[in-house]
XYZ file of N, CA and C in Angstrom:
660
model
N 53.032 -49.982 -14.927
C 52.018 -49.509 -13.756
C 50.801 -49.526 -14.092
N 49.793 -50.301 -13.117
C 48.508 -50.377 -13.195
C 47.844 -49.772 -12.113
N 46.825 -49.517 -11.976
C 46.056 -49.061 -10.758
C 45.083 -49.940 -10.567
N 44.706 -50.314 -9.257
C 43.192 -51.331 -9.234
C 42.216 -50.662 -9.067
N 42.020 -49.008 -8.760
C 41.017 -48.421 -9.248
C 41.427 -46.331 -8.610
N 40.092 -46.201 -9.242
C 40.882 -44.329 -8.846
C 41.313 -44.021 -7.543
N 40.543 -44.768 -6.692
C 41.257 -44.758 -5.404
C 42.833 -45.026 -5.171
N 42.923 -46.096 -5.535
C 44.337 -46.326 -5.687
C 45.351 -45.669 -6.259
N 44.836 -44.844 -7.611
C 45.520 -44.252 -7.958
C 45.478 -42.770 -7.438
N 44.843 -42.558 -7.000
C 44.834 -40.442 -5.835
C 45.758 -41.415 -4.886
N 46.245 -42.233 -4.544
C 46.593 -42.722 -3.520
C 48.171 -42.395 -3.756
N 48.497 -42.639 -4.923
C 49.409 -43.024 -5.380
C 50.260 -41.716 -5.794
N 49.094 -41.063 -6.356
C 49.263 -39.255 -7.032
C 50.076 -38.628 -5.879
N 48.847 -38.917 -4.431
C 49.199 -38.097 -3.458
C 50.829 -38.791 -2.705
N 51.550 -39.613 -2.850
C 52.628 -39.394 -2.457
C 53.866 -38.932 -2.957
N 53.026 -38.421 -4.623
C 54.007 -37.660 -5.216
C 54.374 -36.286 -4.829
N 52.819 -35.518 -4.465
C 52.854 -34.513 -4.378
C 53.175 -34.217 -3.227
N 52.805 -35.087 -1.789
C 53.408 -35.360 -0.506
C 54.192 -34.491 -0.520
N 55.810 -35.181 -1.465
C 56.943 -34.856 -1.375
C 57.271 -33.423 -1.697
N 56.247 -33.350 -2.650
C 56.429 -31.317 -3.008
C 55.701 -30.363 -1.553
N 55.254 -31.047 -1.410
C 54.366 -29.808 0.133
C 55.383 -30.404 1.289
N 55.741 -31.469 1.637
C 57.367 -31.195 2.350
C 58.611 -30.345 1.975
N 58.306 -30.251 0.675
C 59.536 -29.358 0.603
C 59.092 -27.606 0.402
N 57.956 -27.284 0.793
C 57.322 -25.783 1.164
C 57.086 -25.791 -0.545
N 57.054 -26.793 -1.285
C 56.557 -26.134 -2.563
C 54.795 -26.005 -2.942
N 54.290 -25.899 -2.243
C 52.921 -25.935 -2.525
C 51.707 -25.076 -1.380
N 52.416 -24.018 -1.725
C 51.409 -22.503 -1.025
C 50.122 -22.582 -0.860
N 49.467 -23.030 0.208
C 47.659 -22.939 0.375
C 47.148 -23.466 -0.621
N 47.527 -24.713 -0.806
C 46.861 -25.495 -2.116
C 45.029 -25.809 -2.086
N 44.944 -25.825 -3.243
C 43.657 -25.871 -3.355
C 43.633 -27.352 -4.767
N 42.582 -28.397 -4.510
C 42.593 -29.674 -5.274
C 41.610 -29.476 -5.599
N 41.643 -29.239 -7.398
C 40.055 -29.249 -8.513
C 40.079 -30.829 -9.055
N 38.667 -31.471 -9.483
C 38.287 -32.199 -9.798
C 37.966 -32.151 -10.863
N 38.705 -32.644 -11.860
C 37.199 -32.683 -13.157
C 36.759 -33.975 -13.263
N 35.355 -33.625 -13.498
C 34.333 -34.761 -13.178
C 34.052 -35.532 -14.094
N 33.614 -36.628 -14.255
C 33.184 -37.227 -13.175
C 34.625 -38.082 -12.588
N 35.552 -38.658 -13.625
C 36.261 -39.401 -12.775
C 37.573 -39.246 -12.121
N 37.834 -37.762 -12.477
C 38.555 -37.081 -11.778
C 38.490 -37.236 -10.197
N 36.921 -36.889 -9.713
C 36.932 -36.954 -8.100
C 37.432 -37.948 -6.971
N 37.422 -39.225 -7.287
C 37.672 -40.221 -6.641
C 38.890 -40.074 -6.449
N 40.139 -39.722 -7.567
C 41.251 -39.822 -7.490
C 41.758 -38.641 -6.969
N 40.809 -37.099 -6.594
C 41.620 -36.206 -6.353
C 40.901 -35.773 -5.320
N 40.218 -36.808 -4.736
C 39.799 -36.652 -3.208
C 40.680 -36.949 -2.306
N 41.492 -38.427 -2.933
C 42.606 -39.182 -2.306
C 44.003 -37.881 -1.891
N 43.689 -37.295 -3.082
C 45.338 -36.127 -3.023
C 44.817 -34.804 -1.681
N 43.624 -34.145 -2.333
C 43.022 -33.440 -1.266
C 43.478 -34.147 0.446
N 42.363 -35.570 0.572
C 42.892 -36.128 2.061
C 44.041 -35.363 2.426
N 45.270 -36.260 1.664
C 46.511 -36.125 2.077
C 47.038 -34.979 2.388
N 46.613 -34.207 1.648
C 47.297 -32.551 1.808
C 46.824 -31.484 2.760
N 45.420 -32.352 3.529
C 45.162 -31.318 4.322
C 43.854 -30.192 2.993
N 43.951 -30.434 1.664
C 43.346 -29.391 1.338
C 42.024 -28.895 0.690
N 41.488 -27.895 0.720
C 40.243 -27.839 -0.048
C 39.911 -29.351 -1.341
N 38.667 -29.606 -1.550
C 38.648 -29.891 -3.042
C 36.967 -29.363 -3.611
N 37.194 -29.232 -4.804
C 36.058 -29.124 -4.907
C 36.087 -29.515 -7.128
N 35.272 -29.168 -7.956
C 34.802 -29.738 -9.134
C 35.416 -28.572 -10.232
N 35.843 -29.014 -11.355
C 35.560 -27.459 -12.436
C 34.855 -28.662 -13.174
N 33.864 -28.328 -13.619
C 33.200 -28.992 -14.609
C 33.833 -28.186 -16.281
N 33.916 -29.939 -16.961
C 34.435 -29.162 -18.130
C 34.312 -30.084 -19.270
N 33.783 -29.791 -20.522
C 32.821 -30.947 -20.927
C 33.505 -31.223 -22.686
N 33.612 -32.047 -22.998
C 34.148 -32.567 -24.099
C 33.122 -32.354 -25.634
N 33.492 -31.228 -26.300
C 32.937 -31.223 -27.696
C 33.472 -32.157 -28.794
N 32.623 -33.360 -28.855
C 32.424 -34.977 -29.592
C 32.081 -34.005 -31.475
N 32.587 -35.407 -32.362
C 32.423 -35.329 -33.607
C 30.594 -35.704 -33.850
N 29.945 -35.242 -34.385
C 28.560 -35.413 -34.909
C 28.842 -36.764 -34.975
N 28.059 -37.823 -34.135
C 27.749 -38.790 -34.539
C 28.578 -39.892 -34.079
N 30.080 -39.575 -33.298
C 30.845 -39.541 -32.801
C 31.489 -38.920 -31.749
N 30.527 -38.661 -30.343
C 30.589 -38.079 -29.652
C 32.096 -38.336 -28.677
N 32.858 -39.519 -28.333
C 33.923 -40.067 -28.099
C 34.825 -39.500 -28.974
N 35.496 -39.329 -30.095
C 36.008 -38.188 -30.988
C 36.247 -36.961 -30.086
N 36.875 -36.536 -29.686
C 36.923 -35.228 -29.089
C 37.464 -34.094 -30.095
N 36.948 -33.149 -30.193
C 37.262 -31.915 -31.530
C 37.604 -30.877 -30.754
N 37.350 -30.324 -29.463
C 37.046 -29.203 -27.933
C 36.697 -29.443 -27.112
N 36.759 -28.336 -26.189
C 36.201 -28.721 -25.012
C 35.235 -27.258 -24.227
N 34.710 -27.209 -23.236
C 34.233 -25.521 -22.686
C 34.582 -26.189 -21.342
N 34.600 -24.847 -20.996
C 34.495 -25.062 -19.252
C 34.136 -23.443 -18.875
N 32.689 -23.469 -18.096
C 31.804 -22.601 -17.742
C 31.424 -21.637 -18.821
N 31.673 -20.676 -18.583
C 30.830 -19.300 -19.907
C 31.949 -19.011 -20.743
N 33.356 -19.612 -20.817
C 34.124 -19.696 -21.321
C 33.877 -19.776 -23.342
N 34.369 -19.380 -23.811
C 33.863 -19.855 -25.316
C 34.863 -21.024 -25.347
N 33.938 -22.109 -26.260
C 34.572 -23.271 -26.749
C 36.184 -23.224 -27.078
N 36.911 -24.058 -26.927
C 38.117 -24.345 -27.251
C 38.249 -25.121 -28.237
N 38.816 -25.253 -29.460
C 38.600 -26.251 -30.339
C 40.140 -26.268 -30.923
N 40.529 -27.684 -31.405
C 41.689 -28.414 -31.838
C 41.571 -28.074 -33.393
N 42.104 -26.428 -33.707
C 41.838 -26.270 -35.581
C 42.305 -27.331 -36.406
N 43.301 -28.063 -35.927
C 44.157 -29.054 -36.800
C 43.422 -30.477 -36.801
N 41.631 -31.025 -36.027
C 40.808 -32.090 -36.007
C 39.992 -31.067 -36.881
N 39.402 -30.368 -36.843
C 38.825 -29.605 -37.419
C 38.773 -29.567 -39.093
N 39.942 -29.163 -39.618
C 40.034 -29.614 -40.625
C 40.345 -31.252 -41.459
N 41.019 -31.658 -40.582
C 41.188 -32.668 -40.895
C 39.918 -33.382 -40.855
N 38.668 -33.210 -40.102
C 37.643 -33.831 -40.265
C 36.451 -33.365 -41.111
N 36.660 -31.821 -41.749
C 35.636 -31.140 -42.581
C 34.948 -30.734 -41.472
N 35.065 -30.045 -40.660
C 34.110 -29.637 -39.471
C 33.987 -27.687 -39.261
N 33.666 -27.576 -39.103
C 33.223 -26.034 -38.816
C 33.187 -25.621 -37.217
N 33.291 -24.840 -36.687
C 32.457 -24.126 -35.583
C 31.241 -23.877 -35.916
N 31.134 -23.445 -36.967
C 29.575 -23.083 -36.511
C 28.791 -24.607 -36.998
N 29.090 -24.964 -37.610
C 28.696 -26.726 -37.630
C 28.619 -27.328 -36.468
N 29.222 -27.043 -35.179
C 29.474 -27.498 -33.895
C 28.404 -26.824 -33.103
N 27.927 -26.010 -33.088
C 27.091 -24.921 -32.434
C 25.828 -25.436 -31.564
N 25.207 -26.329 -32.220
C 24.351 -27.019 -31.438
C 24.865 -27.753 -30.363
N 26.229 -28.708 -30.832
C 26.995 -29.473 -29.854
C 27.276 -28.723 -28.536
N 27.488 -27.477 -29.246
C 27.915 -27.122 -27.883
C 27.273 -26.258 -26.659
N 26.422 -25.880 -27.359
C 24.963 -25.447 -26.620
C 24.436 -26.924 -25.806
N 24.546 -27.916 -26.420
C 23.955 -28.990 -25.771
C 24.798 -29.284 -24.505
N 26.444 -29.046 -24.912
C 27.091 -29.853 -23.408
C 27.013 -28.244 -22.723
N 27.000 -27.185 -23.193
C 26.823 -25.800 -21.861
C 25.767 -26.341 -21.361
N 24.760 -26.902 -21.813
C 23.410 -27.212 -20.887
C 23.995 -28.231 -20.039
N 24.324 -29.067 -20.309
C 24.989 -30.307 -19.351
C 25.972 -29.860 -18.432
N 26.911 -29.297 -18.698
C 28.005 -28.208 -17.938
C 27.315 -27.631 -16.743
N 26.330 -26.613 -17.090
C 25.831 -26.012 -15.794
C 24.977 -26.845 -15.059
N 24.185 -27.880 -15.644
C 23.394 -28.847 -14.577
C 24.381 -29.649 -13.731
N 25.227 -29.808 -14.502
C 26.480 -30.783 -13.387
C 26.990 -29.624 -12.263
N 27.050 -28.230 -12.838
C 27.540 -27.583 -11.581
C 26.864 -26.851 -10.410
N 25.589 -27.215 -11.545
C 24.293 -26.678 -9.999
C 24.025 -28.242 -9.289
N 23.796 -29.336 -10.096
C 23.677 -30.592 -9.298
C 25.722 -30.723 -7.721
N 26.726 -30.791 -8.466
C 27.534 -30.637 -7.861
C 27.871 -29.567 -6.265
N 27.441 -28.549 -7.074
C 28.057 -27.667 -5.964
C 26.686 -26.755 -5.663
N 25.889 -27.051 -5.952
C 24.600 -26.084 -5.356
C 24.988 -24.841 -5.305
N 24.612 -24.196 -4.126
C 24.522 -22.535 -3.859
C 25.796 -22.609 -2.967
N 27.034 -23.259 -3.156
C 28.249 -22.997 -3.031
C 29.098 -21.950 -3.545
N 29.481 -21.366 -3.763
C 30.319 -20.513 -3.828
C 31.677 -21.155 -4.880
N 32.137 -20.494 -5.451
C 33.545 -21.453 -6.085
C 34.399 -20.813 -5.187
N 35.587 -21.777 -5.345
C 36.937 -21.413 -4.448
C 37.530 -20.588 -4.835
N 38.182 -20.080 -4.011
C 38.959 -18.381 -4.418
C 40.486 -19.214 -4.965
N 40.754 -18.831 -6.052
C 41.925 -19.765 -6.350
C 43.274 -18.542 -6.788
N 43.025 -17.209 -6.761
C 43.988 -16.224 -6.891
C 44.924 -16.346 -5.579
N 46.531 -16.752 -6.736
C 47.710 -16.210 -5.637
C 47.576 -17.982 -4.684
N 46.854 -18.666 -5.044
C 47.106 -20.097 -4.809
C 47.846 -20.907 -5.611
N 48.344 -22.374 -4.680
C 48.731 -23.196 -5.692
C 47.618 -24.113 -5.854
N 47.199 -24.222 -7.279
C 46.124 -24.916 -7.646
C 46.546 -26.377 -8.339
N 46.139 -27.817 -8.155
C 46.352 -28.525 -8.711
C 45.006 -29.084 -9.050
N 45.025 -29.062 -10.643
C 44.167 -29.597 -10.987
C 43.902 -31.389 -11.579
N 43.144 -32.436 -11.118
C 42.983 -33.887 -10.948
C 42.227 -34.320 -12.406
N 42.332 -35.085 -13.263
C 41.693 -35.860 -13.879
C 42.364 -37.315 -13.573
N 41.527 -38.447 -13.926
C 42.072 -39.974 -14.128
C 42.480 -40.306 -14.654
N 42.778 -39.809 -16.215
C 44.008 -40.024 -17.295
C 43.585 -38.671 -18.309
N 44.803 -38.732 -19.186
C 44.898 -37.886 -20.132
C 45.242 -38.645 -21.185
N 44.094 -38.765 -22.694
C 44.448 -39.298 -23.454
C 44.459 -37.962 -24.721
N 43.754 -37.535 -25.389
C 44.044 -36.222 -26.078
C 44.149 -35.243 -25.290
N 43.475 -34.991 -24.130
C 43.449 -33.736 -23.252
C 42.690 -32.760 -23.554
N 42.230 -33.391 -24.407
C 41.172 -31.361 -25.077
C 40.506 -30.717 -23.443
N 39.682 -31.819 -22.869
C 39.296 -31.071 -21.843
C 40.248 -29.766 -20.768
N 40.950 -30.503 -20.397
C 42.440 -30.339 -19.099
C 42.889 -29.181 -19.984
N 42.788 -29.149 -21.364
C 43.580 -27.910 -22.190
C 42.323 -26.954 -21.383
N 41.398 -26.965 -21.669
C 40.321 -25.892 -21.799
C 40.158 -25.207 -20.314
N 40.407 -26.172 -19.363
C 40.335 -26.321 -17.543
C 41.095 -25.228 -17.185
N 42.925 -25.755 -17.849
C 43.684 -25.436 -17.208
C 44.249 -23.658 -18.102
N 43.327 -23.267 -18.859
C 43.291 -21.913 -19.669
C 42.307 -20.941 -18.700
N 41.289 -21.504 -18.505
C 40.083 -21.094 -17.129
C 40.894 -21.120 -15.899
N 41.470 -21.720 -15.795
C 42.003 -21.174 -14.165
C 43.151 -20.314 -14.424
N 44.110 -20.177 -15.422
C 45.115 -19.686 -15.530
C 44.609 -18.093 -15.627
N 43.343 -17.880 -16.385
C 42.782 -16.496 -16.213
C 42.359 -15.629 -14.456
N 42.638 -17.057 -14.117
C 42.318 -16.527 -12.671
C 43.206 -16.057 -11.388
N 44.743 -16.066 -12.057
C 45.717 -15.751 -11.498
C 45.979 -16.882 -10.308
N 46.164 -17.975 -10.276
C 46.936 -18.915 -9.153
C 48.468 -18.209 -9.423
N 49.062 -18.883 -8.075
C 50.420 -18.492 -7.632
C 50.989 -20.136 -8.950
N 50.467 -21.215 -8.859
C 51.135 -22.226 -9.196
C 50.021 -23.188 -10.236
N 50.214 -23.218 -11.126
C 49.028 -24.403 -11.563
C 49.332 -25.208 -12.296
N 49.010 -26.583 -10.945
C 49.634 -27.942 -11.411
C 49.037 -28.923 -12.067
N 49.382 -29.996 -13.489
C 48.271 -30.854 -13.830
C 48.662 -32.186 -13.026
N 47.744 -32.849 -12.605
C 48.257 -34.186 -12.119
C 47.461 -35.232 -12.291
N 47.964 -36.442 -12.915
C 47.085 -37.259 -13.841
C 47.705 -38.650 -13.046
N 47.377 -39.685 -12.882
C 48.036 -40.927 -12.931
C 48.459 -41.782 -13.963
N 47.971 -41.281 -15.017
C 48.249 -42.140 -16.192
C 47.993 -41.290 -17.210
N 48.694 -41.192 -18.530
C 48.548 -40.260 -20.259
C 49.600 -40.813 -21.152
N 49.426 -40.627 -22.185
C 49.752 -40.190 -23.326
C 50.837 -39.430 -23.507
N 52.126 -39.780 -23.408
C 53.630 -39.088 -23.470
C 53.630 -38.120 -24.425
N 52.737 -37.898 -25.552
C 52.993 -36.788 -26.187
C 51.897 -35.390 -25.664
N 50.523 -36.088 -25.395
C 49.671 -35.075 -24.612
C 50.664 -34.563 -23.376
N 51.307 -35.614 -22.853
C 51.845 -34.703 -21.346
C 52.963 -33.587 -21.802
N 53.663 -33.774 -22.751
C 54.166 -32.975 -23.418
C 53.604 -31.263 -23.810
N 52.290 -31.779 -24.436
C 51.667 -30.548 -24.551
C 50.883 -29.486 -23.397
N 50.534 -30.347 -22.662
C 50.489 -30.015 -21.464
C 51.830 -28.740 -21.074
N 52.645 -29.220 -20.880
C 53.575 -28.476 -20.080
C 53.733 -27.159 -20.639
N 53.379 -26.999 -21.657
C 53.580 -25.451 -22.164
C 51.648 -24.454 -21.874
N 51.009 -25.135 -21.355
C 49.530 -24.772 -20.629
C 49.768 -24.544 -18.654
N 50.343 -25.355 -18.216
C 50.741 -25.602 -16.801
C 51.742 -25.275 -16.676
N 52.031 -25.010 -15.186
C 53.276 -24.675 -14.166
C 54.105 -26.535 -14.275
N 53.444 -26.876 -13.710
C 53.950 -28.495 -13.474
C 53.107 -29.173 -14.193
N 53.264 -30.599 -14.842
C 52.606 -31.514 -14.904
C 53.191 -32.829 -14.275
N 52.465 -33.736 -13.522
C 52.827 -34.647 -13.004
C 52.072 -35.818 -13.154
N 52.512 -36.324 -14.117
C 52.205 -38.024 -14.481
C 52.861 -39.062 -13.901
N 52.307 -39.972 -13.609
C 52.930 -41.332 -12.963
C 53.554 -42.402 -14.082
N 52.186 -42.562 -14.981
C 52.501 -43.761 -15.976
C 52.490 -42.793 -17.612
N 53.374 -42.765 -18.156
C 53.362 -42.369 -19.137
C 53.776 -43.593 -20.621
N 53.123 -44.454 -20.189
C 53.600 -45.651 -21.513
C 53.534 -45.364 -22.794
N 54.284 -45.839 -24.256
C 54.404 -45.110 -25.447
C 53.337 -45.963 -26.201
N 52.119 -46.909 -25.534
C 51.560 -47.837 -26.136
C 50.181 -47.086 -25.779
N 50.379 -45.963 -25.361
C 48.736 -45.550 -24.724
C 47.850 -45.391 -25.618
N 46.661 -46.056 -25.524
C 45.082 -45.911 -26.099
C 44.487 -45.519 -25.368
N 44.033 -45.640 -24.236
C 42.684 -45.219 -23.577
C 43.235 -45.207 -21.862
N 42.642 -44.546 -21.112
C 42.420 -44.558 -19.858
C 42.270 -45.331 -19.338
N 41.247 -46.099 -19.352
C 41.234 -47.105 -18.869
C 41.825 -48.482 -18.625
N 42.606 -48.347 -20.122
C 43.246 -49.795 -20.184
C 44.707 -49.934 -18.931
N 44.391 -48.901 -18.098
C 45.287 -48.900 -17.239
C 44.901 -49.258 -15.304
N 43.420 -49.124 -16.063
C 43.127 -50.034 -14.435
C 42.164 -51.096 -14.661
N 42.426 -51.960 -12.899
C 41.815 -52.946 -13.405
C 40.057 -52.114 -13.322
N 39.503 -51.455 -12.240
C 38.377 -51.713 -12.618
C 38.271 -50.089 -12.570
N 37.424 -49.969 -14.070
C 37.066 -48.392 -14.319
C 35.409 -47.842 -14.795
N 34.888 -48.370 -13.860
C 33.728 -48.217 -13.981
C 33.341 -46.547 -13.935
N 32.179 -46.669 -14.481
C 31.818 -45.129 -14.640
C 31.335 -44.779 -13.185
N 31.979 -42.943 -13.130
C 31.501 -42.530 -11.622
C 30.191 -41.658 -12.008
N 29.261 -41.997 -11.115
C 28.129 -41.268 -11.002
C 28.157 -40.080 -10.234
N 26.882 -39.128 -10.670
C 26.682 -37.884 -10.199
C 26.478 -37.927 -8.540
N 25.965 -39.085 -7.728
C 26.163 -38.953 -7.003
C 27.473 -39.882 -5.904
N 28.085 -40.322 -6.706
C 29.686 -40.737 -6.224
C 30.326 -39.982 -5.980
N 30.020 -38.808 -7.059
C 30.829 -37.277 -7.290
C 30.510 -36.749 -5.743
N 29.351 -36.738 -5.296
C 28.139 -35.203 -4.633
C 28.987 -36.216 -3.186
N 28.911 -37.518 -2.988
C 29.116 -38.084 -1.590
C 30.522 -37.951 -1.536
N 31.612 -38.247 -2.707
C 33.272 -37.756 -2.259
C 33.542 -36.042 -2.000
N 32.581 -35.052 -2.505
C 32.347 -33.630 -1.881
C 31.780 -33.775 -0.619
N 30.883 -34.597 -0.354
C 30.496 -34.377 1.051
C 31.402 -34.939 2.319
N 31.878 -36.230 2.019
C 33.080 -37.009 2.713
C 33.912 -35.543 2.991
N 34.681 -35.384 2.049
C 35.624 -34.703 2.661
C 35.806 -33.257 3.018
N 34.149 -32.642 2.752
C 33.556 -31.593 3.720
C 33.701 -31.790 4.857
N 32.503 -32.795 5.168
C 32.700 -32.843 6.601
C 33.861 -33.820 7.621
N 35.124 -34.228 6.840
C 36.111 -34.316 7.251
C 36.937 -33.115 7.551
N 37.007 -32.404 6.575
C 37.854 -31.024 6.770
C 37.133 -30.481 8.167
N 35.871 -30.428 8.107
C 35.260 -29.511 9.702
C 35.513 -30.143 10.631
N 35.435 -31.642 10.291
C 36.064 -31.832 11.935
C 37.487 -31.861 12.199
N 38.324 -31.487 11.494
C 40.624 -31.873 11.541
C 40.475 -29.927 12.278
């Protein structure tokens, strides 16, 4: 299974989740996207479910000099969540990564302010929360996000992605009540390989998607 772009992936994901909604398995749902890439996907799902859409900003903590290689992640003001095996394998310590954590925390707060402005965060206690990204490789940011959300008492916590590594999907089942992944190829190397169009999503596109969904909800 390949996806043309993130909108197409979101539409396919929405079909699966609409089946749950039709069965009454999604009570008072709220859709949260991991920006930036998860936002166009989540917008399609939220529109189909007629559910609120918001973002949950998480930042990957990368290896110094190789930021694309994640060894942990942060969400909000939570302490960083590291992968101890990766740290040991790479000879890194949490203290060594403190400057990287501080830098990513600053960027996290910048994005939160830009995307949300003075809007309050959505209430998720006792609701069905659907966390969406455009795909999962290591799952570091998703794991940190799920633990952050779990502490807020959702009635049901669902992780939904179009494509993911099979072993990562299996690991996420201990963090979420349900994991929905449409495509789990055994030869998974990177999220982008399963999209025809995987251009980077900009801050402007994130804010436009949030604004359009809010405006559409206000008209319905």
